[in-house]
Coordinates of C-alpha atoms in Angstrom, one line a residue:
M161 CA 20.1 14.6 -3.9
Q162 CA 20.2 11.7 -6.3
T163 CA 18.1 11.3 -9.4
I164 CA 16.1 8.0 -9.7
S165 CA 15.4 6.5 -13.1
T166 CA 12.0 5.0 -13.6
Q167 CA 9.6 3.9 -16.5
Y168 CA 8.1 7.3 -16.1
G169 CA 11.3 9.4 -16.4
E170 CA 13.9 10.8 -14.0
L171 CA 12.6 11.6 -10.6
I172 CA 14.2 13.8 -8.0
P173 CA 13.5 12.7 -4.4
Q174 CA 12.7 15.2 -1.7
H175 CA 15.9 16.4 -0.1
T176 CA 14.8 19.7 1.5
S177 CA 12.1 20.7 4.0
D178 CA 10.3 23.8 5.0
D179 CA 8.6 25.2 8.1
L180 CA 5.0 24.9 6.7
R181 CA 4.0 22.0 4.3
K182 CA 7.0 19.7 4.5
R183 CA 8.4 19.8 8.0
E184 CA 10.5 16.7 7.5
I185 CA 12.4 14.9 4.7
L186 CA 10.6 11.7 3.9
P187 CA 12.6 8.6 2.9
V188 CA 12.7 6.8 -0.4
E189 CA 11.4 3.2 0.2
Y190 CA 12.2 0.0 -1.7
H191 CA 10.6 -3.4 -2.1
G192 CA 12.4 -6.5 -0.6
S193 CA 13.3 -7.3 -4.2
G194 CA 15.2 -4.0 -4.5
G195 CA 12.7 -2.3 -6.7
L196 CA 11.5 1.2 -5.9
K197 CA 8.4 1.2 -3.6
S198 CA 7.7 4.9 -2.9
V199 CA 9.4 8.2 -3.5
P200 CA 8.5 11.7 -2.2
L201 CA 9.4 14.3 -4.8
E202 CA 11.4 17.5 -4.2
T203 CA 9.0 19.5 -6.4
Q204 CA 5.6 18.7 -7.9
T205 CA 6.4 16.8 -11.1
V206 CA 4.0 16.0 -14.0
I207 CA 3.8 12.3 -14.7
A208 CA 2.4 10.8 -17.9
T209 CA 0.1 7.9 -16.9
P210 CA -2.4 5.7 -18.9
A211 CA -5.1 8.0 -17.4
G212 CA -3.4 11.2 -18.5
E213 CA -0.8 13.6 -17.1
I214 CA -1.0 13.9 -13.3
P215 CA 1.1 16.3 -11.2
A216 CA 2.8 14.3 -8.4
E217 CA 4.5 15.1 -5.0
L218 CA 4.5 11.4 -3.9
I219 CA 4.4 8.2 -6.0
S220 CA 4.3 4.5 -4.9
F221 CA 5.2 1.7 -7.2
H222 CA 4.3 -2.0 -7.8
E223 CA 7.3 -4.5 -7.7
N224 CA 7.2 -4.5 -11.6
G225 CA 7.9 -0.8 -11.7
A226 CA 4.4 0.3 -12.7
I227 CA 2.8 3.1 -10.6
N228 CA 0.7 1.9 -7.8
R229 CA -0.6 5.2 -6.5
I230 CA 0.1 8.8 -7.3
F231 CA -0.5 11.8 -5.0
P232 CA -0.7 15.3 -6.5
L233 CA -0.1 16.8 -3.1
N234 CA 1.8 15.6 -0.1
G235 CA 1.8 18.3 2.5
K236 CA 1.8 17.5 6.2
L237 CA -1.2 18.9 8.1
S238 CA -0.4 20.6 11.4
G239 CA -1.2 23.6 13.5
Y240 CA 0.8 25.6 11.0
W241 CA -0.7 24.1 7.8
S242 CA -4.4 23.2 7.6
Q243 CA -6.5 21.2 5.2
D244 CA -7.8 24.5 3.8
D245 CA -4.3 25.6 3.1
E246 CA -3.6 22.3 1.3
A247 CA -6.9 22.5 -0.6
A248 CA -5.9 25.9 -1.9
L249 CA -3.1 24.2 -3.8
S250 CA -5.3 21.5 -5.3
K251 CA -6.1 21.8 -9.0
P252 CA -8.5 19.7 -11.1
V253 CA -6.9 17.1 -13.3
T254 CA -8.3 15.8 -16.6
L255 CA -8.4 12.0 -16.6
T256 CA -9.3 9.3 -19.2
T257 CA -11.3 6.7 -17.2
P258 CA -13.6 3.7 -17.9
I259 CA -16.5 6.1 -17.3
G260 CA -15.2 8.6 -19.8
L261 CA -13.2 11.8 -19.7
I262 CA -13.5 13.6 -16.4
R263 CA -12.1 16.7 -14.7
V264 CA -11.9 16.6 -10.9
K265 CA -9.8 17.3 -7.9
V266 CA -8.2 14.1 -6.5
L267 CA -6.3 13.1 -3.4
S268 CA -4.8 10.2 -5.3
V269 CA -5.1 8.0 -8.4
S270 CA -4.3 4.3 -8.1
F271 CA -3.4 1.7 -10.8
Y272 CA -3.2 -2.1 -11.0
D273 CA 0.2 -3.6 -11.8
D274 CA -0.9 -3.9 -15.5
R275 CA -1.3 -0.1 -15.5
S276 CA -5.1 -0.2 -15.8
L277 CA -6.9 2.3 -13.5
R278 CA -7.8 0.9 -10.1
S279 CA -9.4 3.8 -8.3
L280 CA -9.9 7.5 -7.8
T281 CA -9.8 9.1 -4.4
L282 CA -11.7 12.5 -4.6
W283 CA -10.7 15.6 -2.7
P284 CA -13.1 16.3 0.2
G285 CA -16.2 18.1 -1.1
E286 CA -15.8 16.8 -4.6
T287 CA -18.4 14.7 -6.3
L288 CA -18.6 12.8 -9.5
S289 CA -21.5 11.4 -11.5
V290 CA -20.8 7.7 -12.1
P291 CA -22.7 5.5 -14.6
T292 CA -23.3 2.1 -12.8
P293 CA -25.3 -1.0 -13.4
A294 CA -27.8 0.5 -11.0
G295 CA -28.0 3.7 -13.0
P296 CA -26.1 7.0 -12.6
I297 CA -25.1 7.7 -9.0
E298 CA -23.4 10.8 -7.6
A299 CA -20.2 9.7 -5.8
R300 CA -18.1 11.2 -3.2
I301 CA -14.7 10.1 -1.6
G302 CA -13.9 7.5 -4.3
V303 CA -14.7 5.2 -7.2
S304 CA -12.9 1.9 -8.0
F305 CA -12.8 -0.2 -11.1
T306 CA -12.1 -3.8 -12.1
R307 CA -9.1 -4.5 -14.3
D308 CA -11.3 -4.7 -17.4
G309 CA -12.8 -1.3 -16.7
K310 CA -16.1 -2.0 -15.0
V311 CA -17.3 0.0 -12.0
R312 CA -16.4 -2.1 -8.9
S313 CA -17.4 0.2 -6.1
L314 CA -18.3 3.8 -5.1
E315 CA -19.2 5.9 -2.2
P316 CA -22.7 7.4 -2.7
A317 CA -22.7 11.2 -2.1
K318 CA -26.3 10.9 -0.7
P319 CA -28.7 8.1 0.3
T320 CA -29.4 6.2 -2.9
S321 CA -31.8 3.4 -3.6
V322 CA -30.3 0.5 -5.4
P323 CA -31.7 -2.9 -6.5
T324 CA -30.4 -6.0 -4.6
R325 CA -31.2 -9.7 -4.3
A326 CA -33.4 -8.7 -1.3
G327 CA -35.1 -5.8 -3.0
E328 CA -34.5 -2.1 -3.0
M329 CA -31.9 -1.0 -0.4
T330 CA -30.7 2.6 0.4
A331 CA -26.9 2.8 0.1
Y332 CA -25.1 5.4 2.2
D333 CA -22.4 5.3 4.8
P334 CA -22.3 8.4 7.0
D335 CA -19.1 7.1 8.6
A336 CA -17.2 6.6 5.4
V337 CA -13.6 7.7 5.7
G338 CA -11.8 9.2 2.6
V339 CA -8.4 7.5 3.0
N340 CA -8.6 6.0 -0.4
G341 CA -11.3 5.0 -3.0
D342 CA -10.2 1.4 -3.4
A343 CA -13.1 -0.2 -1.5
N344 CA -16.4 1.7 -0.9
S345 CA -19.8 1.0 0.7
L346 CA -21.6 0.2 -2.6
M347 CA -20.0 -2.7 -4.5
F348 CA -20.9 -4.6 -7.6
D349 CA -19.9 -8.1 -8.7
E350 CA -18.6 -9.2 -12.1
E351 CA -22.2 -9.5 -13.4
G352 CA -23.0 -6.0 -12.4
K353 CA -25.2 -6.9 -9.5
V354 CA -25.0 -5.3 -6.1
C355 CA -22.8 -7.5 -3.9
R356 CA -22.4 -5.2 -0.8
V357 CA -24.4 -2.3 0.6
I358 CA -23.7 -0.2 3.7
T359 CA -26.9 1.4 5.0
T360 CA -28.5 3.2 7.9
L361 CA -31.9 3.5 6.3
T362 CA -32.8 -0.1 5.4
K363 CA -34.2 -3.1 7.4
L364 CA -33.5 -6.6 6.2
T365 CA -36.1 -9.3 7.1
V366 CA -35.2 -13.0 6.9
I367 CA -37.8 -15.8 6.7
H368 CA -36.2 -19.0 7.9
P369 CA -37.1 -22.5 6.5
D370 CA -39.1 -23.3 9.7
G371 CA -41.2 -20.1 9.1
H372 CA -40.0 -17.9 11.8
T373 CA -38.7 -14.4 10.9
H374 CA -35.9 -12.2 12.1
C375 CA -35.3 -8.6 11.3
H376 CA -31.8 -7.0 11.0
V377 CA -31.7 -3.3 11.6
P378 CA -28.9 -0.8 12.0
E379 CA -28.0 -0.5 15.7
T380 CA -27.4 2.7 17.6
R381 CA -24.5 4.0 19.8
E382 CA -23.8 7.0 21.9
S383 CA -23.2 9.9 19.7
L384 CA -19.7 11.1 19.2
C385 CA -20.9 14.6 19.4
S386 CA -23.1 14.4 22.6
E387 CA -23.6 11.9 25.4
A388 CA -27.3 12.8 25.4
E389 CA -27.8 11.6 21.8
Q390 CA -27.8 8.3 20.0
E391 CA -26.6 7.9 16.4
V392 CA -27.1 5.1 14.0
V393 CA -24.3 2.5 13.3
P394 CA -24.2 1.6 9.6
M395 CA -25.3 -2.0 8.7
T396 CA -23.4 -4.0 6.1
V397 CA -25.2 -6.5 3.9
T398 CA -23.1 -8.7 1.6
F399 CA -24.6 -10.9 -1.2
T400 CA -23.0 -13.8 -3.0
K401 CA -24.6 -16.3 -5.3
D402 CA -25.1 -18.7 -2.4
T403 CA -25.2 -16.6 0.8
V404 CA -26.3 -13.4 2.4
S405 CA -24.2 -11.9 5.3
V406 CA -25.3 -9.2 7.7
S407 CA -23.1 -7.2 10.0
T408 CA -24.6 -4.7 12.5
D409 CA -21.5 -4.5 14.6
P410 CA -18.2 -3.8 12.9
D411 CA -16.3 -5.5 15.7
A412 CA -18.3 -8.8 15.5
T413 CA -18.3 -11.6 13.0
P414 CA -21.1 -11.1 10.3
M415 CA -24.1 -13.5 10.4
T416 CA -24.0 -15.5 7.2
L417 CA -27.1 -17.5 5.9
P418 CA -27.5 -19.6 2.8
R419 CA -29.8 -18.1 0.2
E420 CA -31.4 -21.5 -0.4
G421 CA -34.3 -22.2 1.9
H422 CA -34.4 -18.6 3.2
V423 CA -36.3 -15.6 2.0
F424 CA -34.8 -12.1 2.3
F425 CA -36.6 -8.8 1.7
A426 CA -35.7 -5.2 2.4
E427 CA -37.7 -2.2 3.4
S428 CA -37.2 1.3 4.6
H429 CA -36.0 1.9 8.2
L430 CA -36.1 5.4 9.7
P431 CA -35.0 5.1 13.3
Q432 CA -34.8 8.9 13.7
L433 CA -38.5 9.1 13.3
A434 CA -38.9 7.5 16.8
N435 CA -37.8 10.9 18.1
P436 CA -38.2 13.3 15.3
F437 CA -37.4 16.4 17.4
V438 CA -33.8 15.4 18.1
E439 CA -31.3 16.6 15.5
L440 CA -28.8 14.0 14.5
H441 CA -25.5 15.9 14.2
C442 CA -23.2 13.1 13.3
S443 CA -25.0 10.7 11.0
V444 CA -28.0 10.1 8.8

């Protein structure tokens, strides 16, 4: 055991293990420059951050010594210790954020190297009402912010209609994974306009300069739950000031078209209505 001095006080690295949550002793890691990179803590320790006091079992740091990400819990899931067991230890934390004072259970809280809040990763099942340029939206999984405190992205908790440069689109990603809340399926640019949407419920039609049209719709794949069913693959549409990119296959290069000379418009797309009697178990 050796105490480590940081900007946030003295930290005691993990030096013991147990048979349930912490089945191994995790190492302390350092940046190439020699600065502390991450430290698992022996016991949960309350850390004073710009967002408020947060209990921590694992902390990672930027090279300048500022906190990068803080994890209130760091148990190892196994046949002996389940997510429900870990969830029973999770407690709500009160945080001062760009969207106001909130109280919520979090998997982690991330900061930029200037100590401003970067993102919140919510505990599974937790939701948070987020005021956005598109209006208040209920978020799950995560919310991220720009350095100056604007909402950068969030993961909608349910299919949500948002205005885009192509018209109203329904933002929702049934395949979203809650590893962290840094980058989410609904994103805004510096002007507060939607710059990326992931959707299974919108069709994007493009009218080309020569007059012909092409429709982009979410594709389908064999269901992960049953070989007899098909499920929808989320489609990603990205907007910039000059281009629109569409990706219907996560493994393929997106199709990018200039906005000038093309007309883009969105409309509802409900592929499940083609066979309304089949229940979709894995997606929307």
